[in-house]
PDB file of C-alpha atoms and ligand atoms in Angstrom:
ATOM      1  CA  UNK A   1      94.254 128.257  85.540  1.00 59.00           C
ATOM      2  CA  UNK A   2      97.495 127.409  83.850  1.00 67.00           C
ATOM      3  CA  UNK A   3      96.800 123.455  83.463  1.00 65.00           C
ATOM      4  CA  UNK A   4     100.620 122.505  81.596  1.00 67.00           C
ATOM      5  CA  UNK A   5     102.121 123.773  85.426  1.00 81.00           C
ATOM      6  CA  UNK A   6     100.192 120.494  86.855  1.00 92.00           C
ATOM      7  CA  UNK A   7     101.224 117.678  84.203  1.00 94.00           C
ATOM      8  CA  UNK A   8     103.490 115.089  85.137  1.00 96.00           C
ATOM      9  CA  UNK A   9     104.909 112.820  82.027  1.00 97.00           C
ATOM     10  CA  UNK A  10     107.601 109.796  83.753  1.00 97.00           C
ATOM     11  CA  UNK A  11     109.314 109.637  80.856  1.00 97.00           C
ATOM     12  CA  UNK A  12     110.621 112.942  82.461  1.00 97.00           C
ATOM     13  CA  UNK A  13     112.114 111.278  85.000  1.00 96.00           C
ATOM     14  CA  UNK A  14     114.065 108.299  83.416  1.00 95.00           C
ATOM     15  CA  UNK A  15     115.258 106.100  86.534  1.00 94.00           C
ATOM     16  CA  UNK A  16     113.018 107.470  89.120  1.00 95.00           C
ATOM     17  CA  UNK A  17     109.979 105.758  90.161  1.00 97.00           C
ATOM     18  CA  UNK A  18     107.024 108.415  89.708  1.00 98.00           C
ATOM     19  CA  UNK A  19     103.759 109.029  91.856  1.00 98.00           C
ATOM     20  CA  UNK A  20     100.981 111.594  91.532  1.00 98.00           C
ATOM     21  CA  UNK A  21      98.306 112.840  92.777  1.00 98.00           C
ATOM     22  CA  UNK A  22      95.293 113.813  90.178  1.00 98.00           C
ATOM     23  CA  UNK A  23      92.327 116.160  90.618  1.00 96.00           C
ATOM     24  CA  UNK A  24      90.315 119.250  89.401  1.00 96.00           C
ATOM     25  CA  UNK A  25      90.791 121.721  91.086  1.00 93.00           C
ATOM     26  CA  UNK A  26      94.630 119.743  92.244  1.00 95.00           C
ATOM     27  CA  UNK A  27      97.115 123.524  92.826  1.00 93.00           C
ATOM     28  CA  UNK A  28      96.052 123.024  96.664  1.00 90.00           C
ATOM     29  CA  UNK A  29      97.071 119.464  96.633  1.00 94.00           C
ATOM     30  CA  UNK A  30      99.480 118.531  99.980  1.00 95.00           C
ATOM     31  CA  UNK A  31      99.954 114.899  98.709  1.00 97.00           C
ATOM     32  CA  UNK A  32     103.193 115.830  97.530  1.00 97.00           C
ATOM     33  CA  UNK A  33     104.561 117.278 100.654  1.00 97.00           C
ATOM     34  CA  UNK A  34     103.647 114.510 102.750  1.00 98.00           C
ATOM     35  CA  UNK A  35     105.023 111.648  99.880  1.00 98.00           C
ATOM     36  CA  UNK A  36     108.449 113.401  99.364  1.00 97.00           C
ATOM     37  CA  UNK A  37     108.291 113.668 103.445  1.00 98.00           C
ATOM     38  CA  UNK A  38     107.868 110.020 103.933  1.00 98.00           C
ATOM     39  CA  UNK A  39     110.609 108.949 100.780  1.00 98.00           C
ATOM     40  CA  UNK A  40     113.138 111.256 102.722  1.00 98.00           C
ATOM     41  CA  UNK A  41     112.605 109.812 106.007  1.00 98.00           C
ATOM     42  CA  UNK A  42     113.061 106.331 104.479  1.00 98.00           C
ATOM     43  CA  UNK A  43     116.016 107.142 102.418  1.00 97.00           C
ATOM     44  CA  UNK A  44     113.584 105.969  99.404  1.00 97.00           C
ATOM     45  CA  UNK A  45     113.781 108.238  96.277  1.00 94.00           C
ATOM     46  CA  UNK A  46     110.766 108.956  94.363  1.00 97.00           C
ATOM     47  CA  UNK A  47     109.408 111.533  92.191  1.00 97.00           C
ATOM     48  CA  UNK A  48     105.761 113.040  92.901  1.00 98.00           C
ATOM     49  CA  UNK A  49     103.929 115.224  91.471  1.00 98.00           C
ATOM     50  CA  UNK A  50     100.596 117.311  90.732  1.00 98.00           C
ATOM     51  CA  UNK A  51      98.418 116.296  88.013  1.00 98.00           C
ATOM     52  CA  UNK A  52      95.192 117.844  86.410  1.00 97.00           C
ATOM     53  CA  UNK A  53      92.607 116.455  84.774  1.00 97.00           C
ATOM     54  CA  UNK A  54      90.031 118.353  82.741  1.00 97.00           C
ATOM     55  CA  UNK A  55      86.642 116.437  84.353  1.00 97.00           C
ATOM     56  CA  UNK A  56      86.138 114.441  81.119  1.00 98.00           C
ATOM     57  CA  UNK A  57      89.718 113.300  80.983  1.00 98.00           C
ATOM     58  CA  UNK A  58      89.904 111.398  83.762  1.00 98.00           C
ATOM     59  CA  UNK A  59      90.321 107.855  82.216  1.00 98.00           C
ATOM     60  CA  UNK A  60      92.797 109.243  79.681  1.00 98.00           C
ATOM     61  CA  UNK A  61      94.659 110.776  81.913  1.00 98.00           C
ATOM     62  CA  UNK A  62      95.170 107.964  83.909  1.00 98.00           C
ATOM     63  CA  UNK A  63      95.827 105.638  80.918  1.00 98.00           C
ATOM     64  CA  UNK A  64      98.312 107.604  79.719  1.00 98.00           C
ATOM     65  CA  UNK A  65     100.285 108.393  83.262  1.00 98.00           C
ATOM     66  CA  UNK A  66     100.967 104.250  83.213  1.00 98.00           C
ATOM     67  CA  UNK A  67     101.609 103.425  80.172  1.00 97.00           C
ATOM     68  CA  UNK A  68     104.150 105.941  80.355  1.00 98.00           C
ATOM     69  CA  UNK A  69     105.710 104.108  82.838  1.00 97.00           C
ATOM     70  CA  UNK A  70     104.360 105.652  86.313  1.00 98.00           C
ATOM     71  CA  UNK A  71     103.841 103.941  89.380  1.00 98.00           C
ATOM     72  CA  UNK A  72     101.028 105.254  91.247  1.00 98.00           C
ATOM     73  CA  UNK A  73      98.066 107.467  91.950  1.00 98.00           C
ATOM     74  CA  UNK A  74      96.355 109.108  94.633  1.00 98.00           C
ATOM     75  CA  UNK A  75      92.852 110.132  93.474  1.00 97.00           C
ATOM     76  CA  UNK A  76      91.209 113.660  94.681  1.00 94.00           C
ATOM     77  CA  UNK A  77      87.740 115.447  94.140  1.00 89.00           C
ATOM     78  CA  UNK A  78      86.157 114.484  91.904  1.00 93.00           C
ATOM     79  CA  UNK A  79      87.009 111.226  90.436  1.00 96.00           C
ATOM     80  CA  UNK A  80      87.159 109.307  93.185  1.00 94.00           C
ATOM     81  CA  UNK A  81      83.941 107.339  92.319  1.00 94.00           C
ATOM     82  CA  UNK A  82      85.749 106.978  88.281  1.00 97.00           C
ATOM     83  CA  UNK A  83      88.908 105.601  89.930  1.00 97.00           C
ATOM     84  CA  UNK A  84      86.929 102.979  91.285  1.00 97.00           C
ATOM     85  CA  UNK A  85      85.233 102.289  88.162  1.00 97.00           C
ATOM     86  CA  UNK A  86      88.251 102.037  86.267  1.00 98.00           C
ATOM     87  CA  UNK A  87      90.497  99.688  88.130  1.00 98.00           C
ATOM     88  CA  UNK A  88      90.589  96.289  87.383  1.00 98.00           C
ATOM     89  CA  UNK A  89      90.990  94.801  90.705  1.00 98.00           C
ATOM     90  CA  UNK A  90      89.365  96.434  93.811  1.00 98.00           C
ATOM     91  CA  UNK A  91      90.740  96.095  97.388  1.00 97.00           C
ATOM     92  CA  UNK A  92      87.921  95.257 100.058  1.00 95.00           C
ATOM     93  CA  UNK A  93      87.658  98.463 101.665  1.00 90.00           C
ATOM     94  CA  UNK A  94      87.467 100.057  98.187  1.00 92.00           C
ATOM     95  CA  UNK A  95      84.384  97.994  97.335  1.00 93.00           C
ATOM     96  CA  UNK A  96      82.462  99.145 100.637  1.00 86.00           C
ATOM     97  CA  UNK A  97      83.115 102.842  99.953  1.00 85.00           C
ATOM     98  CA  UNK A  98      82.714 101.952  96.427  1.00 88.00           C
ATOM     99  CA  UNK A  99      85.114 104.592  95.977  1.00 92.00           C
ATOM    100  CA  UNK A 100      89.072 104.608  95.476  1.00 95.00           C
ATOM    101  CA  UNK A 101      91.769 107.250  96.516  1.00 96.00           C
ATOM    102  CA  UNK A 102      94.683 105.314  95.460  1.00 98.00           C
ATOM    103  CA  UNK A 103      95.319 103.566  92.267  1.00 98.00           C
ATOM    104  CA  UNK A 104      98.494 101.120  90.887  1.00 98.00           C
ATOM    105  CA  UNK A 105      99.760  98.765  88.539  1.00 96.00           C
ATOM    106  CA  UNK A 106     100.873  95.515  89.474  1.00 94.00           C
ATOM    107  CA  UNK A 107     102.544  92.833  86.950  1.00 95.00           C
ATOM    108  CA  UNK A 108      99.886  95.107  84.448  1.00 95.00           C
ATOM    109  CA  UNK A 109      96.760  95.192  86.381  1.00 97.00           C
ATOM    110  CA  UNK A 110      95.269  98.697  87.641  1.00 98.00           C
ATOM    111  CA  UNK A 111      94.572  98.068  91.350  1.00 98.00           C
ATOM    112  CA  UNK A 112      92.448 100.300  93.894  1.00 98.00           C
ATOM    113  CA  UNK A 113      92.660 101.306  97.431  1.00 97.00           C
ATOM    114  CA  UNK A 114      90.623 103.736  99.591  1.00 94.00           C
ATOM    115  CA  UNK A 115      91.986 104.459 102.258  1.00 94.00           C
ATOM    116  CA  UNK A 116      90.219 107.495 103.089  1.00 91.00           C
ATOM    117  CA  UNK A 117      88.672 105.196 105.974  1.00 90.00           C
ATOM    118  CA  UNK A 118      92.033 104.503 107.792  1.00 92.00           C
ATOM    119  CA  UNK A 119      93.491 107.340 107.369  1.00 94.00           C
ATOM    120  CA  UNK A 120      90.365 108.539 109.641  1.00 94.00           C
ATOM    121  CA  UNK A 121      90.074 106.350 112.196  1.00 93.00           C
ATOM    122  CA  UNK A 122      93.907 105.851 112.838  1.00 95.00           C
ATOM    123  CA  UNK A 123      93.911 109.944 113.247  1.00 95.00           C
ATOM    124  CA  UNK A 124      91.025 109.289 115.731  1.00 94.00           C
ATOM    125  CA  UNK A 125      92.488 106.743 117.772  1.00 94.00           C
ATOM    126  CA  UNK A 126      95.658 108.632 118.061  1.00 92.00           C
ATOM    127  CA  UNK A 127      93.659 111.831 119.189  1.00 93.00           C
ATOM    128  CA  UNK A 128      91.517 109.588 121.627  1.00 94.00           C
ATOM    129  CA  UNK A 129      94.086 108.358 123.765  1.00 93.00           C
ATOM    130  CA  UNK A 130      95.718 111.132 123.875  1.00 91.00           C
ATOM    131  CA  UNK A 131      93.164 112.675 125.263  1.00 91.00           C
ATOM    132  CA  UNK A 132      92.757 109.304 127.581  1.00 93.00           C
ATOM    133  CA  UNK A 133      88.887 108.817 125.972  1.00 94.00           C
ATOM    134  CA  UNK A 134      87.880 105.747 125.871  1.00 95.00           C
ATOM    135  CA  UNK A 135      85.987 104.618 122.949  1.00 96.00           C
ATOM    136  CA  UNK A 136      83.473 102.177 124.365  1.00 96.00           C
ATOM    137  CA  UNK A 137      82.131 105.622 126.927  1.00 96.00           C
ATOM    138  CA  UNK A 138      83.225 108.299 124.278  1.00 96.00           C
ATOM    139  CA  UNK A 139      79.684 110.148 123.232  1.00 97.00           C
ATOM    140  CA  UNK A 140      80.340 111.182 119.634  1.00 98.00           C
ATOM    141  CA  UNK A 141      77.874 113.289 117.533  1.00 98.00           C
ATOM    142  CA  UNK A 142      78.240 113.859 114.096  1.00 98.00           C
ATOM    143  CA  UNK A 143      76.966 117.209 112.294  1.00 98.00           C
ATOM    144  CA  UNK A 144      76.356 116.810 108.781  1.00 97.00           C
ATOM    145  CA  UNK A 145      74.169 114.090 107.152  1.00 96.00           C
ATOM    146  CA  UNK A 146      75.777 113.900 103.379  1.00 92.00           C
ATOM    147  CA  UNK A 147      78.808 111.786 102.164  1.00 85.00           C
ATOM    148  CA  UNK A 148      81.340 112.801 104.490  1.00 87.00           C
ATOM    149  CA  UNK A 149      79.218 112.202 107.374  1.00 92.00           C
ATOM    150  CA  UNK A 150      78.295 108.776 106.026  1.00 88.00           C
ATOM    151  CA  UNK A 151      81.475 107.689 105.208  1.00 84.00           C
ATOM    152  CA  UNK A 152      82.470 108.233 109.310  1.00 90.00           C
ATOM    153  CA  UNK A 153      79.947 106.038 111.032  1.00 92.00           C
ATOM    154  CA  UNK A 154      81.120 102.953 110.244  1.00 87.00           C
ATOM    155  CA  UNK A 155      84.511 104.157 110.917  1.00 89.00           C
ATOM    156  CA  UNK A 156      83.775 104.864 114.571  1.00 94.00           C
ATOM    157  CA  UNK A 157      81.721 102.087 114.900  1.00 94.00           C
ATOM    158  CA  UNK A 158      84.340  99.740 113.970  1.00 91.00           C
ATOM    159  CA  UNK A 159      86.741 101.153 116.774  1.00 94.00           C
ATOM    160  CA  UNK A 160      84.390  99.906 119.326  1.00 96.00           C
ATOM    161  CA  UNK A 161      82.784 103.651 119.704  1.00 97.00           C
ATOM    162  CA  UNK A 162      78.656 102.859 120.689  1.00 97.00           C
ATOM    163  CA  UNK A 163      77.193 106.012 121.358  1.00 98.00           C
ATOM    164  CA  UNK A 164      76.592 108.112 118.264  1.00 98.00           C
ATOM    165  CA  UNK A 165      74.294 110.572 117.358  1.00 98.00           C
ATOM    166  CA  UNK A 166      73.917 112.417 114.383  1.00 98.00           C
ATOM    167  CA  UNK A 167      72.539 115.811 113.822  1.00 98.00           C
ATOM    168  CA  UNK A 168      72.051 117.346 110.532  1.00 98.00           C
ATOM    169  CA  UNK A 169      70.753 121.774 109.274  1.00 97.00           C
ATOM    170  CA  UNK A 170      68.014 118.837 107.244  1.00 98.00           C
ATOM    171  CA  UNK A 171      66.766 117.057 109.929  1.00 98.00           C
ATOM    172  CA  UNK A 172      65.045 114.122 107.733  1.00 98.00           C
ATOM    173  CA  UNK A 173      68.464 113.055 105.897  1.00 97.00           C
ATOM    174  CA  UNK A 174      69.598 112.470 109.328  1.00 98.00           C
ATOM    175  CA  UNK A 175      66.763 110.350 110.819  1.00 98.00           C
ATOM    176  CA  UNK A 176      67.319 108.074 107.234  1.00 97.00           C
ATOM    177  CA  UNK A 177      71.079 107.705 108.156  1.00 96.00           C
ATOM    178  CA  UNK A 178      70.024 106.732 111.287  1.00 97.00           C
ATOM    179  CA  UNK A 179      67.834 104.038 110.090  1.00 97.00           C
ATOM    180  CA  UNK A 180      70.280 102.590 108.280  1.00 94.00           C
ATOM    181  CA  UNK A 181      73.007 102.485 110.585  1.00 94.00           C
ATOM    182  CA  UNK A 182      72.128 100.460 113.873  1.00 94.00           C
ATOM    183  CA  UNK A 183      72.895 101.758 116.766  1.00 95.00           C
ATOM    184  CA  UNK A 184      73.049 105.304 115.200  1.00 97.00           C
ATOM    185  CA  UNK A 185      71.105 108.123 116.858  1.00 98.00           C
ATOM    186  CA  UNK A 186      69.124 111.000 115.440  1.00 98.00           C
ATOM    187  CA  UNK A 187      69.132 113.963 117.472  1.00 98.00           C
ATOM    188  CA  UNK A 188      67.518 117.557 116.252  1.00 98.00           C
ATOM    189  CA  UNK A 189      69.355 120.734 116.393  1.00 97.00           C
ATOM    190  CA  UNK A 190      66.453 121.549 118.576  1.00 96.00           C
ATOM    191  CA  UNK A 191      66.658 118.798 120.703  1.00 97.00           C
ATOM    192  CA  UNK A 192      70.134 119.350 121.155  1.00 97.00           C
ATOM    193  CA  UNK A 193      69.264 122.605 122.664  1.00 96.00           C
ATOM    194  CA  UNK A 194      66.568 120.942 125.651  1.00 96.00           C
ATOM    195  CA  UNK A 195      68.708 118.300 126.286  1.00 93.00           C
ATOM    196  CA  UNK A 196      72.270 118.291 128.945  1.00 91.00           C
ATOM    197  CA  UNK A 197      74.286 115.950 128.046  1.00 89.00           C
ATOM    198  CA  UNK A 198      77.636 116.749 126.870  1.00 96.00           C
ATOM    199  CA  UNK A 199      79.741 115.302 124.010  1.00 98.00           C
ATOM    200  CA  UNK A 200      83.093 113.798 124.096  1.00 97.00           C
ATOM    201  CA  UNK A 201      83.680 114.208 120.110  1.00 97.00           C
ATOM    202  CA  UNK A 202      82.167 116.572 118.015  1.00 98.00           C
ATOM    203  CA  UNK A 203      82.482 115.783 114.358  1.00 97.00           C
ATOM    204  CA  UNK A 204      82.209 118.566 111.606  1.00 97.00           C
ATOM    205  CA  UNK A 205      81.458 116.445 108.514  1.00 95.00           C
ATOM    206  CA  UNK A 206      78.876 119.105 106.956  1.00 95.00           C
ATOM    207  CA  UNK A 207      80.420 121.229 103.528  1.00 90.00           C
ATOM    208  CA  UNK A 208      80.300 124.579 105.772  1.00 91.00           C
ATOM    209  CA  UNK A 209      84.337 124.191 106.688  1.00 83.00           C
ATOM    210  CA  UNK A 210      84.342 125.287 102.633  1.00 79.00           C
ATOM    211  CA  UNK A 211      82.411 128.465 103.195  1.00 85.00           C
ATOM    212  CA  UNK A 212      83.007 130.462 106.542  1.00 87.00           C
ATOM    213  CA  UNK A 213      79.896 129.512 108.964  1.00 94.00           C
ATOM    214  CA  UNK A 214      79.062 126.507 111.096  1.00 97.00           C
ATOM    215  CA  UNK A 215      76.280 124.387 111.127  1.00 97.00           C
ATOM    216  CA  UNK A 216      75.847 125.145 115.099  1.00 97.00           C
ATOM    217  CA  UNK A 217      75.976 127.788 116.992  1.00 97.00           C
ATOM    218  CA  UNK A 218      78.407 129.195 119.741  1.00 98.00           C
ATOM    219  CA  UNK A 219      76.354 128.974 122.480  1.00 97.00           C
ATOM    220  CA  UNK A 220      74.938 125.592 121.761  1.00 98.00           C
ATOM    221  CA  UNK A 221      78.763 124.280 121.331  1.00 98.00           C
ATOM    222  CA  UNK A 222      79.224 125.924 124.485  1.00 98.00           C
ATOM    223  CA  UNK A 223      76.438 123.847 125.711  1.00 98.00           C
ATOM    224  CA  UNK A 224      76.519 120.030 124.585  1.00 98.00           C
ATOM    225  CA  UNK A 225      80.295 120.042 125.388  1.00 98.00           C
ATOM    226  CA  UNK A 226      83.106 120.311 128.383  1.00 96.00           C
ATOM    227  CA  UNK A 227      86.958 121.657 128.819  1.00 93.00           C
ATOM    228  CA  UNK A 228      88.187 118.253 127.273  1.00 93.00           C
ATOM    229  CA  UNK A 229      85.866 117.645 124.007  1.00 96.00           C
ATOM    230  CA  UNK A 230      87.539 117.202 120.958  1.00 97.00           C
ATOM    231  CA  UNK A 231      86.255 119.446 118.090  1.00 97.00           C
ATOM    232  CA  UNK A 232      87.120 117.700 114.992  1.00 97.00           C
ATOM    233  CA  UNK A 233      86.773 119.034 111.465  1.00 96.00           C
ATOM    234  CA  UNK A 234      87.112 117.218 108.485  1.00 93.00           C
ATOM    235  CA  UNK A 235      88.405 120.050 105.993  1.00 90.00           C
ATOM    236  CA  UNK A 236      91.867 120.815 106.241  1.00 87.00           C
ATOM    237  CA  UNK A 237      93.688 123.780 104.678  1.00 81.00           C
ATOM    238  CA  UNK A 238      91.787 126.560 106.893  1.00 81.00           C
ATOM    239  CA  UNK A 239      90.847 127.354 110.394  1.00 87.00           C
ATOM    240  CA  UNK A 240      86.904 127.103 109.799  1.00 94.00           C
ATOM    241  CA  UNK A 241      84.332 128.841 111.872  1.00 97.00           C
ATOM    242  CA  UNK A 242      83.519 125.236 113.730  1.00 97.00           C
ATOM    243  CA  UNK A 243      87.076 125.147 114.986  1.00 97.00           C
ATOM    244  CA  UNK A 244      87.691 129.199 115.493  1.00 97.00           C
ATOM    245  CA  UNK A 245      85.091 128.686 118.158  1.00 98.00           C
ATOM    246  CA  UNK A 246      85.735 125.363 119.678  1.00 98.00           C
ATOM    247  CA  UNK A 247      88.883 127.175 120.292  1.00 97.00           C
ATOM    248  CA  UNK A 248      87.278 130.421 121.711  1.00 98.00           C
ATOM    249  CA  UNK A 249      85.671 127.454 124.030  1.00 98.00           C
ATOM    250  CA  UNK A 250      89.065 126.052 124.700  1.00 97.00           C
ATOM    251  CA  UNK A 251      88.203 122.562 123.440  1.00 97.00           C
ATOM    252  CA  UNK A 252      90.315 120.740 121.138  1.00 96.00           C
ATOM    253  CA  UNK A 253      90.542 121.609 117.932  1.00 96.00           C
ATOM    254  CA  UNK A 254      91.328 119.779 115.427  1.00 96.00           C
ATOM    255  CA  UNK A 255      91.576 119.898 111.911  1.00 95.00           C
ATOM    256  CA  UNK A 256      91.435 117.703 108.928  1.00 94.00           C
ATOM    257  CA  UNK A 257      95.510 117.337 108.302  1.00 95.00           C
ATOM    258  CA  UNK A 258      96.193 114.295 110.357  1.00 96.00           C
ATOM    259  CA  UNK A 259      93.435 112.258 108.256  1.00 95.00           C
ATOM    260  CA  UNK A 260      95.316 113.183 105.039  1.00 96.00           C
ATOM    261  CA  UNK A 261      98.643 112.282 106.551  1.00 98.00           C
ATOM    262  CA  UNK A 262      97.507 108.884 107.825  1.00 97.00           C
ATOM    263  CA  UNK A 263      95.314 108.035 104.421  1.00 97.00           C
ATOM    264  CA  UNK A 264      98.470 108.894 102.577  1.00 98.00           C
ATOM    265  CA  UNK A 265     101.271 106.918 104.857  1.00 98.00           C
ATOM    266  CA  UNK A 266      98.662 103.982 103.992  1.00 97.00           C
ATOM    267  CA  UNK A 267      98.976 104.686 100.628  1.00 97.00           C
ATOM    268  CA  UNK A 268     102.724 104.830 100.810  1.00 98.00           C
ATOM    269  CA  UNK A 269     103.337 101.671 102.329  1.00 98.00           C
ATOM    270  CA  UNK A 270     101.173  99.775  99.245  1.00 97.00           C
ATOM    271  CA  UNK A 271     103.338 101.312  97.058  1.00 97.00           C
ATOM    272  CA  UNK A 272     106.890 101.256  98.228  1.00 98.00           C
ATOM    273  CA  UNK A 273     106.628  98.663 101.201  1.00 97.00           C
ATOM    274  CA  UNK A 274     109.096 100.480 103.737  1.00 98.00           C
ATOM    275  CA  UNK A 275     111.363  98.486 106.217  1.00 97.00           C
ATOM    276  CA  UNK A 276     110.803 101.280 108.864  1.00 97.00           C
ATOM    277  CA  UNK A 277     107.215 102.765 110.599  1.00 98.00           C
ATOM    278  CA  UNK A 278     106.598 106.055 108.510  1.00 98.00           C
ATOM    279  CA  UNK A 279     106.982 109.336 110.738  1.00 98.00           C
ATOM    280  CA  UNK A 280     102.828 110.622 111.353  1.00 96.00           C
ATOM    281  CA  UNK A 281     104.293 113.559 113.249  1.00 95.00           C
ATOM    282  CA  UNK A 282     107.002 114.863 111.169  1.00 97.00           C
ATOM    283  CA  UNK A 283     104.745 114.574 107.969  1.00 98.00           C
ATOM    284  CA  UNK A 284     102.261 116.647 109.788  1.00 96.00           C
ATOM    285  CA  UNK A 285     104.544 119.437 110.803  1.00 96.00           C
ATOM    286  CA  UNK A 286     106.423 119.248 107.358  1.00 97.00           C
ATOM    287  CA  UNK A 287     102.346 120.329 105.965  1.00 95.00           C
ATOM    288  CA  UNK A 288     101.643 122.901 108.626  1.00 92.00           C
ATOM    289  CA  UNK A 289     104.741 124.551 107.500  1.00 93.00           C
ATOM    290  CA  UNK A 290     104.217 124.362 103.757  1.00 90.00           C
ATOM    291  CA  UNK A 291     100.557 126.032 104.583  1.00 80.00           C
ATOM    292  CA  UNK A 292     102.855 129.147 106.210  1.00 72.00           C
ATOM    293  CA  UNK A 293     104.658 129.688 102.970  1.00 68.00           C
TER     294      UNK A 293
HETATM  295  P1  ATR B 301      79.978 115.977 101.385  1.00 73.81           P
HETATM  296  O1  ATR B 301      79.748 114.553 100.397  1.00 73.81           O
HETATM  297  O2  ATR B 301      81.025 116.920 101.459  1.00 73.81           O
HETATM  298  O3  ATR B 301      79.177 115.440 102.615  1.00 73.81           O
HETATM  299  P2  ATR B 301      77.026 116.553 100.862  1.00 73.81           P
HETATM  300  O4  ATR B 301      76.462 115.301 100.557  1.00 73.81           O
HETATM  301  O5  ATR B 301      76.586 117.969  99.684  1.00 73.81           O
HETATM  302  O6  ATR B 301      78.230 116.641 101.020  1.00 73.81           O
HETATM  303  O7  ATR B 301      76.531 116.795 102.137  1.00 73.81           O
HETATM  304  C1  ATR B 301      77.098 118.275 102.673  1.00 73.81           C
HETATM  305  C2  ATR B 301      76.599 118.480 104.484  1.00 73.81           C
HETATM  306  O8  ATR B 301      77.112 120.039 104.843  1.00 73.81           O
HETATM  307  C3  ATR B 301      74.998 118.361 104.728  1.00 73.81           C
HETATM  308  O9  ATR B 301      75.079 117.589 105.734  1.00 73.81           O
HETATM  309  C4  ATR B 301      74.417 119.232 104.801  1.00 73.81           C
HETATM  310  O10 ATR B 301      73.231 119.614 105.040  1.00 73.81           O
HETATM  311  P3  ATR B 301      72.032 119.537 104.709  1.00 73.81           P
HETATM  312  O11 ATR B 301      71.132 118.600 104.344  1.00 73.81           O
HETATM  313  O12 ATR B 301      70.946 120.699 105.234  1.00 73.81           O
HETATM  314  O13 ATR B 301      71.868 120.460 103.435  1.00 73.81           O
HETATM  315  C5  ATR B 301      75.664 120.492 105.403  1.00 73.81           C
HETATM  316  N1  ATR B 301      75.458 121.861 105.322  1.00 73.81           N
HETATM  317  C6  ATR B 301      75.746 122.863 103.767  1.00 73.81           C
HETATM  318  N2  ATR B 301      76.170 123.978 104.195  1.00 73.81           N
HETATM  319  C7  ATR B 301      75.433 123.975 105.361  1.00 73.81           C
HETATM  320  C8  ATR B 301      75.379 125.007 106.491  1.00 73.81           C
HETATM  321  N3  ATR B 301      75.856 126.413 105.990  1.00 73.81           N
HETATM  322  N4  ATR B 301      74.866 124.772 107.477  1.00 73.81           N
HETATM  323  C9  ATR B 301      74.679 123.784 107.901  1.00 73.81           C
HETATM  324  N5  ATR B 301      74.762 122.282 107.104  1.00 73.81           N
HETATM  325  C10 ATR B 301      75.291 122.643 105.985  1.00 73.81           C
END
């Protein structure tokens, strides 16, 4: 990888506020497209770029960026924990997640926040509203019991969803999570096959999207859904097998791009405090178009 391509020195952009997204890898990040879109929409002028960091140089890279006048950073895999640890002040949301995806300097103090949860919530609320599904009566199934799955349970409960089931290839992990969250029910794949209820929302929070398998067979997916079921995959940037299967059944197949745009919007508001509402749909269109080019 040509890492020199993904370096960003704020001193190279005098007179402009410089922001970036830092990760390893970073070439795939769509954050610059989203933030530049928001900046143009609200007639703000920022410079937003990608920054590659070696695995053992995160702290050093971040410190150098801010020392050189950088204003704010988004943090992606695998540095969210380190970002949280190095910040001097942490928002309540970051404290709850024990991880941060936003860093910024305010009066010389390094702050961190976590906007991933709120990004997911906002996206989901919009989808439920569009499909006329009421959170209080929605039946939800989470696929997976790793970190991503754990991170969506609280947000789902906070928007008023009470009927939440969780399943996982390694079933004992789903059972453990169900013990930790009051009201969460675990269900094995075998039990799913032998029950008759249908879910309004099925959330793929497994890592299967990164390969090309689905955590659930097509026949089972058909059995536990109805024509208005939302099939939501937290992965973005590729059409996963789970989403292709959902589409083939005529379900509403949704990837994680909306979540990405919403978490970016929240960070942009923290940094720039724009006077008008951000155009979420416009940013989504821009980022989808950039994937196609
Ligand atoms: P993350 O932090 O992204 O959630 P993780 O903690 O490694 O990553 O969790 C990965 C999740 O994807 C787990 O629920 C895992 O199931 P297991 O607990 O059985 O390993 C799930 N997963 C990964 N590959 C899978 C596959 N091919 N089929 C079904 N589930 C899979």
